[in-house]
Tab-separated table of C-alpha atoms in Angstrom:
chain	number	residue	atom	x	y	z
A	1	MET	CA	121.684	142.212	118.245
A	2	THR	CA	119.252	140.443	120.566
A	3	PRO	CA	115.969	139.602	118.796
A	4	THR	CA	113.003	141.540	120.122
A	5	ASP	CA	109.253	141.788	119.722
A	6	ARG	CA	109.173	145.114	121.558
A	7	PRO	CA	107.739	147.230	118.705
A	8	ALA	CA	104.658	144.995	118.547
A	9	LYS	CA	104.299	145.162	122.324
A	10	LEU	CA	104.551	148.954	122.271
A	11	ALA	CA	101.798	148.994	119.661
A	12	ARG	CA	99.586	146.902	121.964
A	13	ILE	CA	100.310	149.341	124.794
A	14	ALA	CA	99.424	152.295	122.548
A	15	ASP	CA	96.048	150.690	121.813
A	16	LEU	CA	95.464	150.213	125.527
A	17	LEU	CA	96.311	153.838	126.242
A	18	ASP	CA	93.973	155.001	123.490
A	19	ARG	CA	91.114	153.033	125.032
A	20	HIS	CA	91.752	154.700	128.376
A	21	GLY	CA	92.449	158.165	126.991
A	22	ALA	CA	95.821	158.153	128.783
A	23	ARG	CA	99.206	159.328	127.519
A	24	GLU	CA	101.452	157.030	129.557
A	25	LEU	CA	101.415	153.597	131.148
A	26	VAL	CA	103.350	152.850	134.342
A	27	LEU	CA	104.592	149.259	134.587
A	28	THR	CA	105.160	148.052	138.144
A	29	CYS	CA	104.372	144.303	138.013
A	30	PRO	CA	107.105	141.775	137.198
A	31	GLU	CA	105.104	139.982	134.523
A	32	ASN	CA	104.523	143.222	132.595
A	33	LEU	CA	108.114	144.421	132.941
A	34	ALA	CA	109.528	141.074	131.831
A	35	TRP	CA	107.077	140.972	128.925
A	36	LEU	CA	108.004	144.399	127.575
A	37	PHE	CA	111.734	144.031	128.136
A	38	ASP	CA	112.228	140.698	126.346
A	39	GLY	CA	112.351	138.571	129.477
A	40	ALA	CA	114.724	140.747	131.470
A	41	ARG	CA	115.331	139.571	135.032
A	42	VAL	CA	113.505	142.295	136.872
A	43	ALA	CA	113.371	140.968	140.443
A	44	VAL	CA	115.859	140.011	143.151
A	45	PRO	CA	115.292	137.409	144.644
A	46	TYR	CA	113.531	135.253	142.053
A	47	ALA	CA	110.048	135.891	143.421
A	48	GLY	CA	110.793	139.301	144.895
A	49	ALA	CA	109.408	142.704	144.054
A	50	PRO	CA	110.718	144.389	140.878
A	51	VAL	CA	113.848	146.514	141.238
A	52	LEU	CA	112.682	148.897	138.513
A	53	GLN	CA	109.637	150.764	137.292
A	54	ALA	CA	108.951	151.784	133.689
A	55	VAL	CA	106.880	154.551	132.136
A	56	VAL	CA	105.790	153.916	128.547
A	57	SER	CA	104.349	156.721	126.445
A	58	ARG	CA	101.843	156.423	123.639
A	59	ASP	CA	104.520	157.279	121.063
A	60	GLY	CA	106.690	154.363	122.210
A	61	GLY	CA	109.069	156.238	124.476
A	62	VAL	CA	110.278	154.264	127.501
A	63	ARG	CA	112.044	155.491	130.612
A	64	VAL	CA	113.023	153.410	133.606
A	65	ASP	CA	113.747	154.165	137.253
A	66	ALA	CA	115.932	151.503	138.872
A	67	LEU	CA	117.327	151.054	142.366
A	68	VAL	CA	120.925	152.281	142.406
A	69	ASN	CA	122.327	148.935	143.538
A	70	GLU	CA	120.744	147.293	140.464
A	71	TRP	CA	121.199	150.119	137.957
A	72	GLU	CA	124.551	149.146	136.426
A	73	ARG	CA	123.659	145.466	136.131
A	74	LEU	CA	120.376	146.328	134.448
A	75	ARG	CA	122.095	148.752	132.088
A	76	ASP	CA	124.843	146.319	131.111
A	77	GLU	CA	123.079	142.940	131.196
A	78	GLU	CA	119.302	143.272	131.039
A	79	LEU	CA	118.196	146.561	129.453
A	80	PRO	CA	120.837	147.758	126.970
A	81	GLY	CA	119.780	150.873	125.133
A	82	VAL	CA	116.939	151.718	127.523
A	83	ASP	CA	116.797	155.145	129.202
A	84	LEU	CA	117.676	154.265	132.819
A	85	ARG	CA	117.751	156.534	135.839
A	86	ALA	CA	119.146	155.428	139.209
A	87	ILE	CA	117.241	156.183	142.392
A	88	PRO	CA	118.398	155.529	145.988
A	89	TRP	CA	118.083	151.919	147.077
A	90	HIS	CA	116.035	153.050	150.096
A	91	ALA	CA	113.688	155.278	148.082
A	92	THR	CA	110.228	154.511	146.808
A	93	PHE	CA	109.651	154.631	143.074
A	94	PRO	CA	108.375	157.965	141.688
A	95	ALA	CA	104.644	158.569	141.778
A	96	PRO	CA	102.859	158.003	138.459
A	97	PRO	CA	102.804	161.070	136.188
A	98	ALA	CA	99.568	163.020	136.169
A	99	GLY	CA	97.004	161.307	133.977
A	100	ALA	CA	99.034	158.131	133.586
A	101	LEU	CA	97.502	154.666	133.685
A	102	VAL	CA	99.092	152.231	136.164
A	103	ASP	CA	99.254	148.563	135.215
A	104	THR	CA	97.564	147.504	138.447
A	105	ALA	CA	94.448	149.334	137.202
A	106	ALA	CA	94.408	147.391	133.912
A	107	VAL	CA	95.287	143.856	134.973
A	108	ALA	CA	92.902	142.005	132.657
A	109	GLU	CA	93.705	144.209	129.669
A	110	LEU	CA	97.444	143.742	130.060
A	111	ARG	CA	96.943	140.024	130.504
A	112	ALA	CA	95.125	140.101	127.160
A	113	ALA	CA	97.967	142.112	125.647
A	114	ARG	CA	100.438	139.427	126.727
A	115	ALA	CA	98.283	136.523	125.581
A	116	ALA	CA	99.080	136.033	121.892
A	117	LEU	CA	102.731	135.051	121.697
A	118	LEU	CA	104.873	136.919	119.198
A	119	PRO	CA	107.480	135.176	117.004
A	120	VAL	CA	110.533	135.859	119.156
A	121	GLU	CA	108.613	134.937	122.308
A	122	LEU	CA	107.474	131.674	120.768
A	123	ASP	CA	111.007	130.771	119.663
A	124	ARG	CA	112.250	131.374	123.204
A	125	TYR	CA	109.365	129.385	124.673
A	126	ARG	CA	110.021	126.412	122.397
A	127	ALA	CA	113.687	126.374	123.380
A	128	LEU	CA	112.851	126.619	127.074
A	129	GLY	CA	110.222	123.894	126.864
A	130	ARG	CA	112.622	121.503	125.170
A	131	ASP	CA	115.473	122.315	127.555
A	132	ALA	CA	113.292	121.963	130.653
A	133	ALA	CA	111.833	118.638	129.504
A	134	GLU	CA	115.269	117.229	128.699
A	135	ALA	CA	116.601	118.398	132.066
A	136	VAL	CA	113.785	116.622	133.917
A	137	THR	CA	114.438	113.453	131.929
A	138	GLY	CA	118.113	113.580	132.828
A	139	VAL	CA	117.407	113.930	136.535
A	140	LEU	CA	114.799	111.178	136.633
A	141	ARG	CA	116.960	108.706	134.732
A	142	ARG	CA	119.487	109.009	137.566
A	143	ALA	CA	116.881	108.667	140.325
A	144	ARG	CA	116.373	105.483	142.296
A	145	ALA	CA	113.545	104.114	144.401
A	146	GLU	CA	115.764	104.763	147.443
A	147	SER	CA	116.290	108.435	146.508
A	148	THR	CA	114.565	110.927	148.770
A	149	GLU	CA	112.206	113.556	147.444
A	150	ARG	CA	114.609	116.279	148.580
A	151	GLU	CA	117.557	114.669	146.801
A	152	VAL	CA	115.619	114.630	143.548
A	153	ALA	CA	114.363	118.178	144.089
A	154	ALA	CA	117.936	119.400	144.625
A	155	GLU	CA	118.998	117.826	141.322
A	156	LEU	CA	116.013	119.382	139.532
A	157	VAL	CA	116.910	122.839	140.843
A	158	ARG	CA	120.532	122.362	139.788
A	159	ALA	CA	119.457	121.291	136.311
A	160	VAL	CA	117.053	124.213	135.865
A	161	VAL	CA	119.605	126.805	136.972
A	162	ALA	CA	122.191	125.235	134.655
A	163	LEU	CA	119.819	126.069	131.772
A	164	GLY	CA	119.986	129.757	132.657
A	165	ALA	CA	116.464	129.480	134.048
A	166	GLU	CA	114.883	130.081	137.431
A	167	PRO	CA	113.041	127.313	139.322
A	168	VAL	CA	109.610	128.700	140.178
A	169	VAL	CA	108.011	125.342	141.067
A	170	VAL	CA	109.758	122.135	142.189
A	171	LEU	CA	107.473	119.390	143.515
A	172	VAL	CA	108.450	115.793	144.197
A	173	GLY	CA	106.011	113.215	145.548
A	174	GLY	CA	107.021	109.629	146.281
A	175	GLU	CA	104.791	106.603	146.585
A	176	SER	CA	103.917	107.250	150.240
A	177	ARG	CA	102.660	110.777	149.411
A	178	ARG	CA	100.819	110.007	146.197
A	179	ALA	CA	97.615	111.664	147.445
A	180	VAL	CA	99.316	115.037	148.051
A	181	ARG	CA	98.395	117.408	145.217
A	182	HIS	CA	101.281	119.851	145.799
A	183	PRO	CA	104.039	117.626	147.234
A	184	LEU	CA	106.685	119.995	148.484
A	185	PRO	CA	109.693	117.663	148.844
A	186	THR	CA	110.396	115.842	152.101
A	187	GLU	CA	112.760	113.092	153.263
A	188	ALA	CA	110.295	110.454	152.031
A	189	LEU	CA	111.658	107.895	149.561
A	190	LEU	CA	110.430	107.767	145.969
A	191	GLY	CA	109.361	104.152	146.285
A	192	ARG	CA	107.752	102.318	143.367
A	193	ARG	CA	106.132	105.337	141.701
A	194	ALA	CA	106.852	109.047	142.009
A	195	MET	CA	105.812	112.358	140.474
A	196	VAL	CA	107.796	115.499	139.800
A	197	ALA	CA	106.387	118.830	138.686
A	198	VAL	CA	108.671	121.627	137.525
A	199	GLY	CA	108.125	125.246	136.581
A	200	ALA	CA	111.160	126.861	134.934
A	201	LYS	CA	111.354	130.542	133.992
A	202	ARG	CA	113.676	131.924	131.319
A	203	HIS	CA	113.313	135.149	129.347
A	204	GLY	CA	110.396	135.805	131.694
A	205	LEU	CA	108.414	132.832	130.339
A	206	VAL	CA	107.386	129.891	132.523
A	207	ALA	CA	107.422	126.326	131.209
A	208	SER	CA	105.499	123.851	133.369
A	209	LEU	CA	105.540	120.065	133.164
A	210	THR	CA	104.729	117.027	135.295
A	211	ARG	CA	106.356	113.629	134.896
A	212	TRP	CA	105.978	110.206	136.548
A	213	VAL	CA	108.669	107.601	137.105
A	214	ARG	CA	108.212	103.930	138.083
A	215	PHE	CA	110.726	101.565	139.616
A	216	ALA	CA	108.327	98.605	139.812
A	217	PRO	CA	105.001	97.714	138.185
A	218	THR	CA	101.940	99.507	139.542
A	219	ARG	CA	98.223	99.392	138.788
A	220	ASP	CA	97.870	102.978	137.576
A	221	ASP	CA	97.677	102.540	133.809
A	222	ALA	CA	93.901	102.950	133.644
A	223	LEU	CA	94.026	106.050	135.849
A	224	ASP	CA	96.778	107.598	133.747
A	225	ALA	CA	94.889	106.871	130.529
A	226	ALA	CA	91.680	108.425	131.894
A	227	LEU	CA	93.494	111.622	132.877
A	228	LEU	CA	95.017	111.886	129.418
A	229	GLU	CA	91.497	111.719	127.990
A	230	VAL	CA	90.368	114.484	130.347
A	231	GLU	CA	93.325	116.561	129.193
A	232	ALA	CA	92.438	115.872	125.548
A	233	ASP	CA	88.939	117.180	126.254
A	234	ALA	CA	90.522	120.263	127.829
A	235	PHE	CA	92.584	120.843	124.684
A	236	ALA	CA	89.514	120.395	122.489
A	237	ALA	CA	87.534	122.862	124.600
A	238	THR	CA	90.256	125.522	124.434
A	239	THR	CA	89.234	127.250	121.228
A	240	PRO	CA	89.715	130.942	120.414
A	241	GLY	CA	86.914	133.216	121.534
A	242	ARG	CA	85.557	130.995	124.300
A	243	ARG	CA	85.258	132.284	127.845
A	244	LEU	CA	87.694	130.466	130.111
A	245	GLY	CA	85.034	129.801	132.728
A	246	GLU	CA	83.122	127.871	130.050
A	247	VAL	CA	86.237	125.897	129.151
A	248	LEU	CA	86.645	124.942	132.809
A	249	ALA	CA	83.064	123.678	132.875
A	250	ASP	CA	83.896	121.379	129.976
A	251	VAL	CA	87.021	120.160	131.773
A	252	ALA	CA	84.989	119.410	134.900
A	253	ALA	CA	82.410	117.481	132.862
A	254	ALA	CA	85.179	115.370	131.291
A	255	TYR	CA	86.077	113.605	134.556
A	256	PRO	CA	82.928	111.455	134.930
A	257	ARG	CA	82.820	110.921	131.166
A	258	HIS	CA	86.126	109.042	131.498
A	259	GLY	CA	85.271	107.121	134.646
A	260	LEU	CA	86.707	109.524	137.235
A	261	PRO	CA	84.834	111.169	140.133
A	262	ALA	CA	82.562	114.000	139.028
A	263	ASP	CA	83.877	116.268	141.781
A	264	ALA	CA	87.558	115.570	141.031
A	265	TRP	CA	88.068	119.017	139.502
A	266	GLU	CA	87.157	120.613	142.840
A	267	GLY	CA	90.099	118.969	144.620
A	268	HIS	CA	92.746	120.891	142.685
A	269	HIS	CA	92.923	123.782	140.247
A	270	GLN	CA	92.944	122.743	136.597
A	271	GLY	CA	95.567	125.184	135.339
A	272	GLY	CA	94.941	127.595	132.489
A	273	PRO	CA	96.823	130.128	130.368
A	274	THR	CA	100.508	130.539	131.020
A	275	GLY	CA	103.377	132.691	129.837
A	276	TYR	CA	104.888	135.437	131.978
A	277	LEU	CA	103.113	133.937	134.981
A	278	GLY	CA	102.826	130.246	135.754
A	279	ARG	CA	99.055	130.598	135.501
A	280	ASP	CA	97.894	133.733	133.709
A	281	PRO	CA	95.325	133.469	135.229
A	282	LYS	CA	94.491	130.332	137.194
A	283	VAL	CA	91.078	129.557	135.719
A	284	THR	CA	87.996	129.554	137.959
A	285	PRO	CA	84.314	129.231	137.022
A	286	ASP	CA	84.101	133.034	137.060
A	287	THR	CA	87.065	133.743	134.777
A	288	ASP	CA	85.831	135.925	131.929
A	289	ASP	CA	89.058	136.067	129.886
A	290	ARG	CA	88.719	134.736	126.344
A	291	VAL	CA	90.865	132.106	124.688
A	292	VAL	CA	93.259	133.653	122.167
A	293	ALA	CA	94.957	132.023	119.181
A	294	GLY	CA	98.691	131.746	119.729
A	295	GLN	CA	98.286	131.652	123.503
A	296	ALA	CA	100.136	129.227	125.781
A	297	TYR	CA	98.313	126.909	128.190
A	298	ALA	CA	99.209	124.493	130.957
A	299	TRP	CA	96.133	122.487	131.917
A	300	ASN	CA	96.744	120.006	134.745
A	301	PRO	CA	93.929	117.501	135.280
A	302	SER	CA	94.547	115.468	138.411
A	303	VAL	CA	93.172	113.080	140.992
A	304	PRO	CA	94.936	111.715	144.075
A	305	GLY	CA	97.766	109.607	142.669
A	306	GLY	CA	97.557	110.945	139.127
A	307	LYS	CA	98.254	114.122	137.207
A	308	VAL	CA	99.213	115.234	133.694
A	309	GLU	CA	100.685	118.586	132.686
A	310	ASP	CA	102.629	120.133	129.821
A	311	THR	CA	102.977	123.578	128.353
A	312	VAL	CA	101.299	123.898	124.959
A	313	VAL	CA	100.529	126.680	122.521
A	314	LEU	CA	97.341	127.017	120.483
A	315	ALA	CA	98.417	126.601	116.867
A	316	GLU	CA	96.352	126.491	113.686
A	317	HIS	CA	96.285	122.684	113.684
A	318	GLY	CA	95.464	122.353	117.404
A	319	VAL	CA	97.824	122.261	120.357
A	320	ASP	CA	101.583	122.254	119.906
A	321	VAL	CA	103.373	120.775	122.936
A	322	LEU	CA	106.399	122.848	123.955
A	323	THR	CA	107.750	120.793	126.870
A	324	VAL	CA	108.916	117.831	124.788
A	325	ASP	CA	111.918	115.556	125.170
A	326	PRO	CA	112.067	113.087	122.247
A	327	ALA	CA	113.702	110.557	124.586
A	328	TRP	CA	110.685	110.399	126.923
A	329	PRO	CA	108.159	107.574	126.325
A	330	VAL	CA	104.855	108.770	124.902
A	331	THR	CA	101.504	107.597	123.714
A	332	THR	CA	99.359	109.364	121.142
A	333	VAL	CA	96.033	110.718	122.361
A	334	ARG	CA	93.825	112.158	119.587
A	335	GLY	CA	96.878	112.955	117.526
A	336	VAL	CA	98.903	114.589	120.321
A	337	PRO	CA	101.963	112.841	121.833
A	338	ARG	CA	101.454	112.590	125.598
A	339	PRO	CA	103.883	111.392	128.274
A	340	LEU	CA	103.797	107.937	129.830
A	341	PRO	CA	105.491	107.021	133.129
A	342	LEU	CA	109.220	106.417	132.709
A	343	ASP	CA	109.987	102.827	133.732
A	344	LEU	CA	113.407	102.308	135.282
């Protein structure tokens, strides 16, 4: 039998319904559907709209309407044992039952319900993080300075799909494009130093990581070390109960403290909570969500030519890095192993 945390999730939904005085919750968003249904693949294509809608009652009952062309696959491969009803592929999903709460009207509350990872979720996340990190290592060890960004991106996609995961982010930036924060791959060569950033989704969970590779010496060691210190400050600031907007203020203040421009944080988002969305949410100064113990984060401090990113979970002892390949070179920053550039 497939392990599941669904009873605990249904209990969280029941609490939400009690707060709203509603009897049923209608799930229409992919992150909520994947969360409840143990990471089921709920959309075709990868980033498309869900092909099903679920109604969850306060007593834990669940019924699903699915497009007829997806119904059998969902029944057999994704949602065994769930009450499924097929509707025409050209039809709209049924209107919410009278008095029901729709997930789009409780976005922040459902985000909070997803925040603290449950045991089965965490086991899946650890496995994905390890697999994704090892896959990136394998691709980069085969890369060459003469490889194009697109060639490397194609290998990263192949490696992610081979893991049974979906590539949600694939960025590759060679030496000539080092200032580009989101380097969608081009025909540019990797050159002496290159960055890749990957987001891989499996069981509905997204693991994000950024890695650097060098084919010749560069003068970036001080920059890399400063960004790792900014990230360490971000980890230290991410403590349960704090408002995320306050955490971001601490991250912003860390840049000049470590010799980087004070406005560096304004040039690129700094990341935030992760899980069933790559950023859940992307933190801004106005984000009022609170940090939760057991929650996953992917902070990504950056400046032109430098960036650091891994997926971590808030554990009792501090942060536990999920996207780890033991074969990748690391340095220890305040007790946490952090990635160095891979020299080839």
